Amino acid sequence: MNSHKSPQTVLLAEGVRKSFGTKGSAQQVLKGIDLRVLEGEFVGIMGPSGSGKTTLLNTLATIDRSTEGQIFINDHELSKMKDRQLSTIRRRYLGFIFQDYNLLDTLTVKENILLPVSLTKISKEQAEKEFQAIAGLLGISDLADKYPTEISGGQKQRTSAARALIHSPSLVFADEPTGALDSKAASNLLENLHEINQVRQVTIVMVTHDPLASSYCNRVIFLKDGQIFSELYRGEKTRESFFKDILDMQAVLGGGK
């Protein structure tokens, strides 16, 4: 008997549509998105400017509500939920990494990272253990007592990543996480995310316009005009070879950002 368990579905979207504006002049940004993300995947979302990438991320991440369709996170259907129920889902299952870090300048690096667990019943010892493990993985243990104003952009983003991971979420959403970083800091962060995905089996969904960032993923979804245009799987390919495939697909799609 094969004891190998198939991966669970962490995120499922069915027929998701999103419009902005009033009925007479509504602009439909998402036009029927079907998407399944399995436990342990690292999925990139790409597409030209105006394709709906950020709207899709915000809708999947419970930051915004869809106009039509259903979204399930760990089998919980979101569309009928009240705001309080949604905030419980966010707290329990989701982590967020934003382009502009969203750190609190009045708190140290360690305090920023521990914020999500300060609202839970986790013991001090357990919180400390988690902090050491994640800060170690991200190479920021020595920054624990520094404040955000005293560290570099790359270090801020790794702090932000640690905060997203500290409560062991089922799913981490990253919105252009390398957007404000220089190429060395961006590579460091992507290596870290790749390692965390592999070692801790954390599921990541990342919106990016950068083909280099996408080459760290194991699947990349391309949007065009609010619909899924195509997707690429890395499979056994090297990152260099996958990067080339992504560039080719971008050329077909047109428009870099």
Short mmCIF file of C-alpha atoms in Angstrom, two decimals:
data_model
loop_
_atom_site.label_atom_id
_atom_site.label_comp_id
_atom_site.label_asym_id
_atom_site.label_seq_id
_atom_site.Cartn_x
_atom_site.Cartn_y
_atom_site.Cartn_z
CA MET A 1 0.00 0.00 0.00
CA ASN A 2 1.31 3.44 -0.89
CA SER A 3 1.40 5.62 2.20
CA HIS A 4 2.35 8.72 0.21
CA LYS A 5 -0.31 11.33 0.87
CA SER A 6 -1.39 13.54 -2.03
CA PRO A 7 -1.00 17.24 -1.29
CA GLN A 8 -4.03 19.04 0.09
CA THR A 9 -5.70 21.91 -1.76
CA VAL A 10 -4.87 25.03 0.25
CA LEU A 11 -6.53 27.55 -2.07
CA LEU A 12 -9.32 27.06 -4.60
CA ALA A 13 -10.92 29.78 -6.74
CA GLU A 14 -13.92 29.03 -8.95
CA GLY A 15 -15.37 31.51 -11.45
CA VAL A 16 -13.95 34.53 -9.62
CA ARG A 17 -14.98 37.87 -11.09
CA LYS A 18 -14.26 41.33 -9.75
CA SER A 19 -15.75 44.59 -10.97
CA PHE A 20 -15.15 48.14 -9.83
CA GLY A 21 -17.53 51.06 -10.22
CA THR A 22 -21.32 51.27 -10.35
CA LYS A 23 -23.62 49.02 -12.36
CA GLY A 24 -23.91 51.35 -15.36
CA SER A 25 -20.17 51.97 -15.66
CA ALA A 26 -18.67 48.91 -13.96
CA GLN A 27 -15.23 47.87 -15.11
CA GLN A 28 -14.66 44.13 -14.92
CA VAL A 29 -11.06 43.48 -13.88
CA LEU A 30 -11.26 39.72 -13.22
CA LYS A 31 -13.31 37.77 -15.75
CA GLY A 32 -13.82 34.30 -14.38
CA ILE A 33 -10.66 32.94 -12.73
CA ASP A 34 -10.38 29.24 -11.88
CA LEU A 35 -7.32 28.35 -9.85
CA ARG A 36 -6.15 25.62 -7.49
CA VAL A 37 -3.03 25.86 -5.31
CA LEU A 38 -1.73 22.74 -3.56
CA GLU A 39 0.10 22.49 -0.25
CA GLY A 40 3.84 23.11 -0.73
CA GLU A 41 3.57 24.91 -4.07
CA PHE A 42 5.40 28.17 -4.85
CA VAL A 43 3.20 29.89 -7.44
CA GLY A 44 4.04 33.07 -9.33
CA ILE A 45 1.39 35.32 -10.89
CA MET A 46 2.54 37.48 -13.81
CA GLY A 47 0.98 39.57 -16.54
CA PRO A 48 1.18 42.96 -18.22
CA SER A 49 0.11 46.13 -16.42
CA GLY A 50 -3.68 46.15 -16.03
CA SER A 51 -4.00 42.37 -16.38
CA GLY A 52 -5.50 42.06 -12.89
CA LYS A 53 -2.53 40.57 -10.94
CA THR A 54 -2.85 42.68 -7.80
CA THR A 55 -6.67 42.58 -7.87
CA LEU A 56 -6.47 38.78 -8.03
CA LEU A 57 -3.99 38.63 -5.14
CA ASN A 58 -6.10 40.98 -2.99
CA THR A 59 -9.25 38.98 -3.73
CA LEU A 60 -7.63 35.62 -2.97
CA ALA A 61 -6.00 37.04 0.17
CA THR A 62 -9.32 38.31 1.66
CA ILE A 63 -8.11 41.93 1.42
CA ASP A 64 -10.89 42.55 -1.12
CA ARG A 65 -14.11 40.67 -1.89
CA SER A 66 -14.91 39.10 -5.25
CA THR A 67 -18.02 40.27 -7.13
CA GLU A 68 -18.85 36.71 -8.20
CA GLY A 69 -17.47 33.22 -7.74
CA GLN A 70 -16.18 31.26 -4.78
CA ILE A 71 -12.84 31.19 -2.99
CA PHE A 72 -11.91 28.47 -0.51
CA ILE A 73 -8.95 28.58 1.88
CA ASN A 74 -8.42 25.22 3.62
CA ASP A 75 -12.01 24.31 2.61
CA HIS A 76 -13.46 27.47 4.22
CA GLU A 77 -15.61 29.33 1.69
CA LEU A 78 -15.01 33.07 1.99
CA SER A 79 -17.79 34.82 0.08
CA LYS A 80 -20.49 34.46 2.74
CA MET A 81 -18.20 35.33 5.64
CA LYS A 82 -18.56 38.46 7.73
CA ASP A 83 -15.53 40.71 8.28
CA ARG A 84 -14.86 39.26 11.72
CA GLN A 85 -14.80 35.70 10.34
CA LEU A 86 -12.47 36.81 7.55
CA SER A 87 -10.06 38.36 10.02
CA THR A 88 -9.97 35.03 11.91
CA ILE A 89 -9.09 33.24 8.63
CA ARG A 90 -6.33 35.79 7.98
CA ARG A 91 -4.92 35.44 11.48
CA ARG A 92 -5.05 31.65 11.51
CA TYR A 93 -4.04 30.65 8.00
CA LEU A 94 -2.44 33.53 6.08
CA GLY A 95 0.84 35.42 6.01
CA PHE A 96 1.52 38.58 3.99
CA ILE A 97 4.68 40.10 2.51
CA PHE A 98 4.17 43.53 0.94
CA GLN A 99 6.44 45.54 -1.33
CA ASP A 100 6.73 48.37 1.22
CA TYR A 101 7.49 46.10 4.25
CA ASN A 102 4.70 47.48 6.53
CA LEU A 103 6.93 47.35 9.60
CA LEU A 104 6.29 49.44 12.72
CA ASP A 105 9.22 51.81 13.33
CA THR A 106 8.53 51.98 17.07
CA LEU A 107 9.11 48.22 17.48
CA THR A 108 12.37 46.29 17.19
CA VAL A 109 12.89 43.71 14.46
CA LYS A 110 12.08 40.94 16.93
CA GLU A 111 8.94 42.69 18.21
CA ASN A 112 7.74 43.25 14.63
CA ILE A 113 8.25 39.58 13.80
CA LEU A 114 6.46 38.39 16.95
CA LEU A 115 3.41 40.65 16.43
CA PRO A 116 1.19 37.95 14.81
CA VAL A 117 1.76 35.52 17.70
CA SER A 118 1.22 38.17 20.38
CA LEU A 119 -2.51 37.76 19.68
CA THR A 120 -2.45 33.98 20.11
CA LYS A 121 -2.18 31.68 23.11
CA ILE A 122 1.34 30.57 22.17
CA SER A 123 3.76 30.42 25.13
CA LYS A 124 6.75 32.76 25.42
CA GLU A 125 9.11 29.78 25.10
CA GLN A 126 7.41 28.54 21.96
CA ALA A 127 7.40 32.04 20.44
CA GLU A 128 11.13 32.40 21.19
CA LYS A 129 11.84 29.01 19.60
CA GLU A 130 9.90 29.93 16.45
CA PHE A 131 11.63 33.32 16.29
CA GLN A 132 15.10 31.73 16.50
CA ALA A 133 14.24 29.17 13.82
CA ILE A 134 12.80 31.66 11.32
CA ALA A 135 15.26 34.49 11.99
CA GLY A 136 18.04 31.91 11.53
CA LEU A 137 16.63 30.70 8.22
CA LEU A 138 16.35 34.29 6.98
CA GLY A 139 19.77 35.33 8.30
CA ILE A 140 18.50 38.13 10.56
CA SER A 141 19.07 36.73 14.08
CA ASP A 142 21.70 39.37 14.80
CA LEU A 143 19.23 42.18 13.99
CA ALA A 144 16.72 41.25 16.73
CA ASP A 145 17.21 44.43 18.80
CA LYS A 146 17.58 46.89 15.95
CA TYR A 147 14.74 49.14 14.76
CA PRO A 148 13.51 49.21 11.13
CA THR A 149 15.12 52.65 10.61
CA GLU A 150 18.53 51.11 11.38
CA ILE A 151 18.48 48.31 8.80
CA SER A 152 18.64 48.03 4.99
CA GLY A 153 15.75 47.46 2.59
CA GLY A 154 16.70 43.83 2.09
CA GLN A 155 16.85 43.27 5.86
CA LYS A 156 13.45 44.97 6.26
CA GLN A 157 11.94 42.66 3.67
CA ARG A 158 13.41 39.58 5.36
CA THR A 159 11.96 40.86 8.65
CA SER A 160 8.62 41.22 6.90
CA ALA A 161 8.96 37.65 5.57
CA ALA A 162 9.75 36.35 9.08
CA ARG A 163 6.66 38.12 10.44
CA ALA A 164 4.57 36.47 7.68
CA LEU A 165 5.89 33.02 8.67
CA ILE A 166 6.07 33.17 12.47
CA HIS A 167 2.59 31.74 13.10
CA SER A 168 3.10 28.83 10.62
CA PRO A 169 0.47 29.95 8.10
CA SER A 170 -0.97 27.53 5.52
CA LEU A 171 -0.42 30.13 2.82
CA VAL A 172 1.79 33.18 2.33
CA PHE A 173 0.82 35.91 -0.14
CA ALA A 174 3.68 38.05 -1.46
CA ASP A 175 2.92 41.19 -3.48
CA GLU A 176 5.96 42.31 -5.52
CA PRO A 177 8.23 41.40 -2.57
CA THR A 178 11.41 42.32 -4.49
CA GLY A 179 9.95 45.51 -6.00
CA ALA A 180 11.84 47.92 -3.74
CA LEU A 181 15.10 45.93 -3.48
CA ASP A 182 18.38 46.07 -5.36
CA SER A 183 19.32 42.93 -7.29
CA LYS A 184 21.54 41.42 -4.57
CA ALA A 185 18.94 41.92 -1.81
CA ALA A 186 16.24 40.60 -4.18
CA SER A 187 18.24 37.43 -4.91
CA ASN A 188 18.86 36.88 -1.19
CA LEU A 189 15.16 37.20 -0.38
CA LEU A 190 14.15 34.86 -3.23
CA GLU A 191 16.71 32.25 -2.14
CA ASN A 192 15.27 32.53 1.39
CA LEU A 193 11.67 32.13 0.17
CA HIS A 194 12.66 29.18 -2.01
CA GLU A 195 14.40 27.51 0.94
CA ILE A 196 11.46 28.14 3.27
CA ASN A 197 9.11 26.69 0.66
CA GLN A 198 11.31 23.59 0.36
CA VAL A 199 12.34 23.08 3.99
CA ARG A 200 9.14 24.09 5.79
CA GLN A 201 6.76 23.20 2.95
CA VAL A 202 5.19 26.67 3.20
CA THR A 203 2.81 27.38 0.31
CA ILE A 204 3.55 30.74 -1.36
CA VAL A 205 1.58 32.74 -3.94
CA MET A 206 3.62 35.67 -5.28
CA VAL A 207 2.63 38.45 -7.65
CA THR A 208 5.62 39.81 -9.56
CA HIS A 209 6.54 41.51 -12.83
CA ASP A 210 10.09 40.21 -12.56
CA PRO A 211 10.87 37.03 -14.58
CA LEU A 212 13.92 36.39 -12.38
CA ALA A 213 11.70 36.31 -9.26
CA SER A 214 9.25 33.98 -11.04
CA SER A 215 12.03 31.56 -11.96
CA TYR A 216 12.23 30.60 -8.25
CA CYS A 217 8.62 29.34 -8.38
CA ASN A 218 7.55 25.84 -9.41
CA ARG A 219 4.58 27.16 -11.39
CA VAL A 220 3.88 30.53 -12.99
CA ILE A 221 0.39 31.70 -13.99
CA PHE A 222 0.11 34.40 -16.66
CA LEU A 223 -2.87 36.74 -16.68
CA LYS A 224 -4.09 38.79 -19.62
CA ASP A 225 -7.15 41.04 -19.58
CA GLY A 226 -8.45 39.56 -16.34
CA GLN A 227 -8.22 35.93 -17.40
CA ILE A 228 -5.65 33.15 -17.10
CA PHE A 229 -3.81 33.20 -20.41
CA SER A 230 -1.39 30.37 -19.75
CA GLU A 231 0.72 28.65 -17.10
CA LEU A 232 4.20 27.18 -16.99
CA TYR A 233 5.48 24.38 -14.75
CA ARG A 234 9.15 24.21 -13.87
CA GLY A 235 9.23 20.44 -13.40
CA GLU A 236 12.81 19.14 -13.57
CA LYS A 237 14.17 22.19 -15.42
CA THR A 238 17.03 24.28 -14.08
CA ARG A 239 16.15 27.76 -12.89
CA GLU A 240 18.04 29.24 -15.86
CA SER A 241 16.04 27.19 -18.34
CA PHE A 242 12.74 28.05 -16.60
CA PHE A 243 13.74 31.75 -16.60
CA LYS A 244 14.11 31.55 -20.39
CA ASP A 245 10.65 29.96 -20.75
CA ILE A 246 9.17 32.77 -18.65
CA LEU A 247 10.86 35.41 -20.81
CA ASP A 248 9.50 33.72 -23.95
CA MET A 249 5.98 33.71 -22.51
CA GLN A 250 6.31 37.39 -21.53
CA ALA A 251 7.26 38.20 -25.10
CA VAL A 252 4.12 36.44 -26.36
CA LEU A 253 1.98 38.31 -23.81
CA GLY A 254 3.58 41.71 -24.49
CA GLY A 255 4.16 44.40 -21.87
CA GLY A 256 6.77 43.92 -19.15
CA LYS A 257 4.96 45.22 -16.07
#
